[in-house]
Coordinates of C-alpha atoms and ligand atoms in Angstrom, one line a residue:
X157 CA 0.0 0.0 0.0
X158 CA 1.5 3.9 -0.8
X159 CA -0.2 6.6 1.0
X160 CA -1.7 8.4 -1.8
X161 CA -1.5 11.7 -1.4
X162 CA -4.7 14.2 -1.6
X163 CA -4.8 17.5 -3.0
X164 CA -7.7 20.3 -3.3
X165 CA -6.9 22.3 -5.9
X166 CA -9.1 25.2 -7.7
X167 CA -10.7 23.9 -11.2
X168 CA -10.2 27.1 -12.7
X169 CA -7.1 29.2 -11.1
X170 CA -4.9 25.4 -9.9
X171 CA -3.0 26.3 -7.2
X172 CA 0.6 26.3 -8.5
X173 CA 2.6 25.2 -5.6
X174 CA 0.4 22.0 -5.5
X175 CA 0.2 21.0 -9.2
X176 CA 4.1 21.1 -8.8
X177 CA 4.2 18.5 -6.0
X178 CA 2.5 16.4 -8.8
X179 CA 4.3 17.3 -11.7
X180 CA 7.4 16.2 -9.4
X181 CA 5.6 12.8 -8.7
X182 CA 5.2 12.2 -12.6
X183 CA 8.9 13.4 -13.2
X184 CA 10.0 11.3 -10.8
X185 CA 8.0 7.8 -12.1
X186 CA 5.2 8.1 -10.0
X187 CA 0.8 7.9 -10.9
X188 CA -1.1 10.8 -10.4
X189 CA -4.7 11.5 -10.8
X190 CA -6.3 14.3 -12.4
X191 CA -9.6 16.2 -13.4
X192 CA -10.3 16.7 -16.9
X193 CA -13.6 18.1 -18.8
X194 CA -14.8 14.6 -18.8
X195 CA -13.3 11.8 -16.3
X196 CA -10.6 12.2 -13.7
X197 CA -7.6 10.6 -15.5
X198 CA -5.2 8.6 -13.8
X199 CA -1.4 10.0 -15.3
X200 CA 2.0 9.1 -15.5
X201 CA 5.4 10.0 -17.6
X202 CA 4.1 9.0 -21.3
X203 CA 8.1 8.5 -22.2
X204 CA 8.7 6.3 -18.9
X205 CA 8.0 2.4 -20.1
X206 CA 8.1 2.1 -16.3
X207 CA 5.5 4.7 -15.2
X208 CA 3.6 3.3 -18.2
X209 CA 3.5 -0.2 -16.6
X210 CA 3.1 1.0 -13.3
X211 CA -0.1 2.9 -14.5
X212 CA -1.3 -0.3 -15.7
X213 CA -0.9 -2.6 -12.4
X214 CA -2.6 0.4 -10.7
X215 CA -5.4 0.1 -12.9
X216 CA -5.5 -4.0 -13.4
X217 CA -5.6 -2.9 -16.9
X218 CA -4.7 -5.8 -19.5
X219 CA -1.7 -4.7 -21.1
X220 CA -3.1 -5.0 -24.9
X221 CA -5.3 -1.2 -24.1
X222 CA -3.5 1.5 -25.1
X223 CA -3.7 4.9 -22.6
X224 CA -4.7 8.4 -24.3
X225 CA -1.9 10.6 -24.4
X226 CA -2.4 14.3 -23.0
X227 CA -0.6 17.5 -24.6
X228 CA -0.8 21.0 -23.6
X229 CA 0.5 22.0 -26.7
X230 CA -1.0 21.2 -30.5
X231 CA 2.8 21.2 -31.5
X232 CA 3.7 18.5 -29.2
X233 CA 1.7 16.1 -31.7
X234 CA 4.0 16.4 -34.1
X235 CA 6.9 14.4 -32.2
X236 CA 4.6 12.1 -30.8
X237 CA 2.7 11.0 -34.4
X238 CA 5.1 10.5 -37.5
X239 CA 2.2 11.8 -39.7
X240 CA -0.3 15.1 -39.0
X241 CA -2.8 14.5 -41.9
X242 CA -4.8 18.2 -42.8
X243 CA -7.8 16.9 -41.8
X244 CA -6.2 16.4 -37.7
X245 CA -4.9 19.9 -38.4
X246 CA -8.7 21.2 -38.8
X247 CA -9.9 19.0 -35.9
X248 CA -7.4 20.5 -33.5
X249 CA -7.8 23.9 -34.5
X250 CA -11.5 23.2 -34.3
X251 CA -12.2 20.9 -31.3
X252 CA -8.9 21.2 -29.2
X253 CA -8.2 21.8 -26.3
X254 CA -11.5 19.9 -25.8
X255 CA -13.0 16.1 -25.5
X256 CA -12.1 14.9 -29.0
X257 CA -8.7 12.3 -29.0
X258 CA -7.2 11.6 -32.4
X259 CA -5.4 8.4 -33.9
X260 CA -2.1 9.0 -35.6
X261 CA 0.3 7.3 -37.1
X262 CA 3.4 7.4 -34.0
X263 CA 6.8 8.1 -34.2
X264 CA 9.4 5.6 -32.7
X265 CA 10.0 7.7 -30.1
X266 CA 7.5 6.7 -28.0
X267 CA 8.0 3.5 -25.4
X268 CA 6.1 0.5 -27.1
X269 CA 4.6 0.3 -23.7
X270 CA 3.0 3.4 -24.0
X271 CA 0.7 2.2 -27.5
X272 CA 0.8 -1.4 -26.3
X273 CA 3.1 -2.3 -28.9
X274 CA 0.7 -0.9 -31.8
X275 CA 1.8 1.6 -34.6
X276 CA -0.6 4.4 -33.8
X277 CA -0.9 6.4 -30.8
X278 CA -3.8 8.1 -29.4
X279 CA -3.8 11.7 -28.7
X280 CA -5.7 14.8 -26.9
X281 CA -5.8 17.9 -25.1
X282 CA -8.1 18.0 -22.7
X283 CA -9.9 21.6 -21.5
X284 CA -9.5 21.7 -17.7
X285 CA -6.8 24.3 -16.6
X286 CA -5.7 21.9 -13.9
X287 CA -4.7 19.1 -17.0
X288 CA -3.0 21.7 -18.5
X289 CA -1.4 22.9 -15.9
X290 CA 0.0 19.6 -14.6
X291 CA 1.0 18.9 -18.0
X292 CA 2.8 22.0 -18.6
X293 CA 4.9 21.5 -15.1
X294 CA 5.4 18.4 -15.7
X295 CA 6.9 18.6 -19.2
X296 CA 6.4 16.2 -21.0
X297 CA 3.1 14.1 -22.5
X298 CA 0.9 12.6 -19.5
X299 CA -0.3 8.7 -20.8
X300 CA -3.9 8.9 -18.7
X301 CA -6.4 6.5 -19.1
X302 CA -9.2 6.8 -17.1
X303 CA -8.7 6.9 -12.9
X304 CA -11.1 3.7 -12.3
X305 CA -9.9 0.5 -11.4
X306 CA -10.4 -1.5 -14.9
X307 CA -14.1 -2.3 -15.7
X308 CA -15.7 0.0 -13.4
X309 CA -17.3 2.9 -14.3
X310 CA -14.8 5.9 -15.4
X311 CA -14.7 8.5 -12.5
X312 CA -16.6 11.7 -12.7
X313 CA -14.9 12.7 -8.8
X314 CA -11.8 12.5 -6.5
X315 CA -14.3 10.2 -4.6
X316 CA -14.8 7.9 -7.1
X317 CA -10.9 7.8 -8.0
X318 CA -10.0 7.3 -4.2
X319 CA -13.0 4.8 -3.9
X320 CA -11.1 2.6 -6.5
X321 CA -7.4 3.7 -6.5
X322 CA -6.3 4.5 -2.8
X323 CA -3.0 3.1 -1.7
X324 CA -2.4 2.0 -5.4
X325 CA -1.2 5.5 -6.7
X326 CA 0.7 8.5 -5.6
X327 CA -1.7 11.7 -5.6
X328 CA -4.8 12.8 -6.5
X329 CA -5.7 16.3 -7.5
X330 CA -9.4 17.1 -6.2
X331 CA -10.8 19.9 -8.3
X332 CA -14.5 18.5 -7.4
X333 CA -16.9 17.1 -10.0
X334 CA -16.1 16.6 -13.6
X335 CA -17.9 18.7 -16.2
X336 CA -18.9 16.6 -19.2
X337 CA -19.3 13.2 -17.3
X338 CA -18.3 10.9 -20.6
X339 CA -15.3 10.1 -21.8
X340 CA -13.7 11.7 -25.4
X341 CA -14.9 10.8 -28.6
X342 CA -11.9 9.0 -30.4
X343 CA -11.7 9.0 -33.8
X344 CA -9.3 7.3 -36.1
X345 CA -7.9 9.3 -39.0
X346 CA -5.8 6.8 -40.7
X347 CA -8.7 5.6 -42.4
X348 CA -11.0 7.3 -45.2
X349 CA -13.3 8.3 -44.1
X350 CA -12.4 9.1 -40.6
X351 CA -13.5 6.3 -38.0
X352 CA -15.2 6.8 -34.5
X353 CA -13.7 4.5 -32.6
X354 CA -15.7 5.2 -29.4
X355 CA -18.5 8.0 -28.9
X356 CA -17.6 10.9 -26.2
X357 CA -17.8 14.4 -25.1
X358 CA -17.6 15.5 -29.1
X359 CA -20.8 15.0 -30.8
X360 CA -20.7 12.9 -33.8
X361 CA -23.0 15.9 -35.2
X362 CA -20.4 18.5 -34.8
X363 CA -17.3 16.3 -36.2
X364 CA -19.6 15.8 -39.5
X365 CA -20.2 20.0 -39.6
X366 CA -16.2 19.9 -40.5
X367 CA -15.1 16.8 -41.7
X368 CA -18.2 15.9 -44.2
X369 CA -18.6 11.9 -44.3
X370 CA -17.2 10.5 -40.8
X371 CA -18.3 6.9 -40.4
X372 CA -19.3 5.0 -37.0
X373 CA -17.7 1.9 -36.0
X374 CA -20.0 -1.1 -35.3
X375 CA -19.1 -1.6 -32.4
X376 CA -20.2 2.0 -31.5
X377 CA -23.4 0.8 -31.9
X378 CA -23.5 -2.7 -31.4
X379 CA -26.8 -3.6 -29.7
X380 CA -24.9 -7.4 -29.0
X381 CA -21.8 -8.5 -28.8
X382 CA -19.7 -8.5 -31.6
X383 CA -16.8 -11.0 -33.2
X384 CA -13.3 -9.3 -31.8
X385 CA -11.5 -9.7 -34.8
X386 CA -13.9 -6.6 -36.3
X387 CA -12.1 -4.3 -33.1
X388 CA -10.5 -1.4 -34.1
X389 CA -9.6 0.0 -31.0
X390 CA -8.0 -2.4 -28.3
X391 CA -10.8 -1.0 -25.8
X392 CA -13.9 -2.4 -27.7
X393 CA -12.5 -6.1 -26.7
X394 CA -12.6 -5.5 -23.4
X395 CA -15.6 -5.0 -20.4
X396 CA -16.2 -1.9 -19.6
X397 CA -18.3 0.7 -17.5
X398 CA -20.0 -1.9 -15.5
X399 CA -21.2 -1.5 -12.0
X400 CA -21.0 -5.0 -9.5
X401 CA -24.8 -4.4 -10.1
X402 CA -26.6 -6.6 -13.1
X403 CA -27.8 -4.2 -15.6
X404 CA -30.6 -4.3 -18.1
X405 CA -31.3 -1.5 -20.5
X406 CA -34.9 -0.8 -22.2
X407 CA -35.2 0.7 -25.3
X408 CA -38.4 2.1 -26.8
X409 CA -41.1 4.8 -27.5
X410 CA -41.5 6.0 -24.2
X411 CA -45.0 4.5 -22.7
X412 CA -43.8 1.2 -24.2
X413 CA -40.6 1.6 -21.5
X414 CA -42.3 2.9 -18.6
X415 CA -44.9 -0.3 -18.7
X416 CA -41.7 -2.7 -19.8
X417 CA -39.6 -1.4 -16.5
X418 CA -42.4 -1.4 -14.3
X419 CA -43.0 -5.4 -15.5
X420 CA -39.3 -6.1 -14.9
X421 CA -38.3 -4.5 -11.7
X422 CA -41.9 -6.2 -10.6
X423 CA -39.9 -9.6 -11.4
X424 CA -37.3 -9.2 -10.1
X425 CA -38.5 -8.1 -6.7
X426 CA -40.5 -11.3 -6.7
X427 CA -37.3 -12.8 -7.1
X428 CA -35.9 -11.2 -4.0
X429 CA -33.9 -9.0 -6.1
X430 CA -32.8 -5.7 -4.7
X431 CA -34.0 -3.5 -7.7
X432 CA -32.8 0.0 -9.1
X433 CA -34.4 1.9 -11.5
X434 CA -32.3 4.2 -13.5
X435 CA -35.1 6.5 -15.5
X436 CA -35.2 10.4 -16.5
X437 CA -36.8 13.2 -14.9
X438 CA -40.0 13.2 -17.3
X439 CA -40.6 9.4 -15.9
X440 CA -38.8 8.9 -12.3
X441 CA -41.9 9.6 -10.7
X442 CA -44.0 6.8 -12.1
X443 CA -41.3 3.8 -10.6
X444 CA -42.8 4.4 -7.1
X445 CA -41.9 0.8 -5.7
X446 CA -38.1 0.5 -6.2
X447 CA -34.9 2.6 -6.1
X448 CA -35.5 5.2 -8.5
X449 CA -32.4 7.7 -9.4
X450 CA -32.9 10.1 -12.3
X451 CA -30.3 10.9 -14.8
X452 CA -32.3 14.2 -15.6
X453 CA -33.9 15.4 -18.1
X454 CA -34.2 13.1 -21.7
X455 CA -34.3 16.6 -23.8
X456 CA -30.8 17.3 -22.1
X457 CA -28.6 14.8 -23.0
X458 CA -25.7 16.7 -21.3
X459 CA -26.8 16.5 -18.4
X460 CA -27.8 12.8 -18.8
X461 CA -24.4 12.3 -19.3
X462 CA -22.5 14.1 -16.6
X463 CA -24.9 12.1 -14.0
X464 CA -24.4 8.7 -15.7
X465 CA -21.3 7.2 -14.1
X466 CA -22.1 8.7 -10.7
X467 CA -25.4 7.2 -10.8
X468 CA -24.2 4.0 -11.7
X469 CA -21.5 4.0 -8.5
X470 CA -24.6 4.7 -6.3
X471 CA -26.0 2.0 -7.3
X472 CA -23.3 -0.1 -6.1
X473 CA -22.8 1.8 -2.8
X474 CA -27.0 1.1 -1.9
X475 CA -26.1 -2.6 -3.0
X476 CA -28.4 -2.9 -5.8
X477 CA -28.4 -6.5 -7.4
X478 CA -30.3 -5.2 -10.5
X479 CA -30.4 -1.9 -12.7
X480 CA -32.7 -1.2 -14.8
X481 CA -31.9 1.6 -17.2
X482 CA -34.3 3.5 -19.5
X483 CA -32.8 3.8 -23.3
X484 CA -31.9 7.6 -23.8
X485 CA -31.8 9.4 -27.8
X486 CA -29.2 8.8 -29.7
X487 CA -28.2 11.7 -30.4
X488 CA -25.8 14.3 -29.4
X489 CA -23.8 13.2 -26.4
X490 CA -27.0 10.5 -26.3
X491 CA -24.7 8.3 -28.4
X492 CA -22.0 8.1 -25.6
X493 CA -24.7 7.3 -23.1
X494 CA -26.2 4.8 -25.2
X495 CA -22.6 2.9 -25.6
X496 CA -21.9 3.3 -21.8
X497 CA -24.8 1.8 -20.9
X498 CA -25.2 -0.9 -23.6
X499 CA -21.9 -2.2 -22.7
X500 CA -22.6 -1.7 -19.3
X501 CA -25.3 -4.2 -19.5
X502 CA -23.1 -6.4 -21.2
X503 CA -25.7 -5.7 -24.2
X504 CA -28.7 -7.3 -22.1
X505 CA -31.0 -5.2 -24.2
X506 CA -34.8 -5.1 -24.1
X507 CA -36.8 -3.5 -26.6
X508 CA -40.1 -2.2 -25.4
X509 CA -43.3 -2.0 -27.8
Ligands
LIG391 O1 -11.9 11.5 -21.8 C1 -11.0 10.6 -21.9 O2 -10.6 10.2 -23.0 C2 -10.3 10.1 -20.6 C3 -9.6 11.3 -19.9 C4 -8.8 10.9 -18.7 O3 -8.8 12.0 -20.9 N1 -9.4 9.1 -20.9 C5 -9.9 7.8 -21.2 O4 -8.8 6.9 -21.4 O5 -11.0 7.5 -21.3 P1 -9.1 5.3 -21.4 O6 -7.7 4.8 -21.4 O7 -10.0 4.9 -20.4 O8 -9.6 5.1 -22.9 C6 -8.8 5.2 -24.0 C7 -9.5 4.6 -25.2 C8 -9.5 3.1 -25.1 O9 -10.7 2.6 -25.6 C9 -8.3 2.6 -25.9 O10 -8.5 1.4 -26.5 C10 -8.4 3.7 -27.0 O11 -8.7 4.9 -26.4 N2 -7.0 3.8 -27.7 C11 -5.9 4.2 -27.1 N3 -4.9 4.1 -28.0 C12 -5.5 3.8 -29.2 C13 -5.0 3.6 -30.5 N4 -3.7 3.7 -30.8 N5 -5.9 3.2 -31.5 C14 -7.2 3.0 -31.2 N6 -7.7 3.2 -30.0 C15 -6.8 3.6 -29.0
LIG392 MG1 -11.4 3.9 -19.3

């Protein structure tokens, strides 16, 4: 066990002083974790094959899944990939710093650790002045996937981080919730046209405004499981988001959901089942017999998806044995709820009509 270290830090003016005690901790070898717009990452010394691996036992992560790496600086892409195509150049300009990561090609220079031995690397610049700053102290990229232990839902709070990670890491800097609640869209450039790999904080919607044509990957959508071989993206291949908590997701028109739940948590509390209803603000009130949390309203998705993870760790912490989860839109940041939740449920998906 290390006593990791906790520190309070303003989300908006960081407190110098202590993002250098954690700069020195990731110049030195050493895991710390951070807030960004969407999840609290957990970070260490991109260029360190030892940090890298470290990062990885901290997490339980399977070796094969690639970390995201974080930049301060657009320029720093161009020693970290070997190609910038125009189109990245647009995206950054566009999107960046903000929840969008891209695939490049990457240059040699990087430890094979850091891309799990694969040719391209995964980049972005994340829009929370206490990444930036921690980056910028630090000097050098920050590999950060996620601060959850693997397969739990990504952390949207210090909490959740210290729920999961105390005693495995060195520091965590506590700027208080995050803002988006997802994690970054990532979308793979290599191909034509461009590729999202997994839905995030960038709306599909907005990447088609500048790009034209960008395709989905199946498994962005997969309502079941799919063959691994069709993975593009180490991540899709393994389980993700998922609370201890079973979890069944209901899609439908909404009257056909709201009689479908009310059948299901019904069974399962016959069952003896400790049941959990996840639903929205314009339906909570009609689950009267069973945990009900609401992810807010279904007309705004944002806010649907900042609650999601948190909800999802409650949950857990009231010892829920079953949640069932009301299908959101698909669109706008509806899509990365959708995919969260889908594979969440380990695609135990029930369509309502
Ligand atoms: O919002 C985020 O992206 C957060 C914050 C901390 O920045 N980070 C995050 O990292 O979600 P992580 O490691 O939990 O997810 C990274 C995803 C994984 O699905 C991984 O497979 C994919 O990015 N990835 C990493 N490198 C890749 C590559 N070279 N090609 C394709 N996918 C890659
Ligand atoms: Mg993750």
């Amino acid at each position: 066990m290390k006593q990791t270290l906790l520190l309070k830090v303003n989300p908006q003016k960081p407190d110098i002083e202590k993002v250098r005690v954690a700069a020195d901790i990731i110049r030195k070898g050493g895991l710390v974790a951070f807030p960004t717009e969407t999840v609290y990452g957990l970070g260490a010394d991109a260029m360190n094959p030892k940090a890298v691996l470290a990062l990885f036992e901290a997490k339980k992560r399977p070796l094969d899944n690639p970390p995201i790496i974080h930049v301060e600086n657009a320029n720093d892409v161009y020693r970290l990939a070997k190609q910038v195509p125009p189109k990245a150049e647009r995206l950054m300009k566009e999107f960046w710093p903000g929840p969008l990561t891209l695939v490049f090609k990457r240059s040699e220079t990087v430890p094979d650790v850091t891309v799990a031995g694969l040719d391209t690397i995964a980049i972005r610049m994340p829009r929370h002045a206490v990444a930036l700053a921690l980056i910028r102290e630090s000097n050098r990229p920050i590999a950060a996937p996620s601060a959850n232990l693997a397969g739990k839902p990504s952390p949207t709070s210090a909490k959740h981080v210290f729920d999961d990670l105390n005693g495995r890491i060195d520091a965590i800097l506590d700027s208080g919730p995050t803002h988006i609640g997802v994690e970054s869209t990532v979308l793979d450039l290599s191909v034509d046209p461009p590729l999202v790999l997994r839905p995030g904080g960038t709306p599909l919607e907005a990447l088609r405004k500048i790009l034209g044509d960008v395709k989905l990957h199946p498994f962005v959508v997969a309502e079941k499981e799919l063959s691994i071989e069709k993975a593009r993206s180490p991540g899709m291949r393994h389980k993700h988001y998922a609370p201890n908590a079973e979890v069944i997701v209901v899609e439908g028109a909404i009257p056909a959901v709201l009689a479908k739940v009310k059948e299901l948590a019904e069974s399962y509390r016959l069952k003896g089942a400790k049941v959990g209803v996840l639903a929205t603000d314009e339906t909570a009130a009609a689950y009267r017999a069973v945990v009900v949390k609401s992810l807010g309203s279904r007309f705004n998705l944002e806010v649907v998806a900042q609650n999601l993870f948190s909800l999802l760790r409650e949950f857990d912490a009231e010892g829920i044995d079953v949640i069932i989860a009301e299908g959101v839109p698909t669109e706008g940041l509806g899509l990365a709820v959708m995919n969260r939740l889908r594979k969440a449920s380990g695609y135990n998906i029930v369509k309502a009509e």
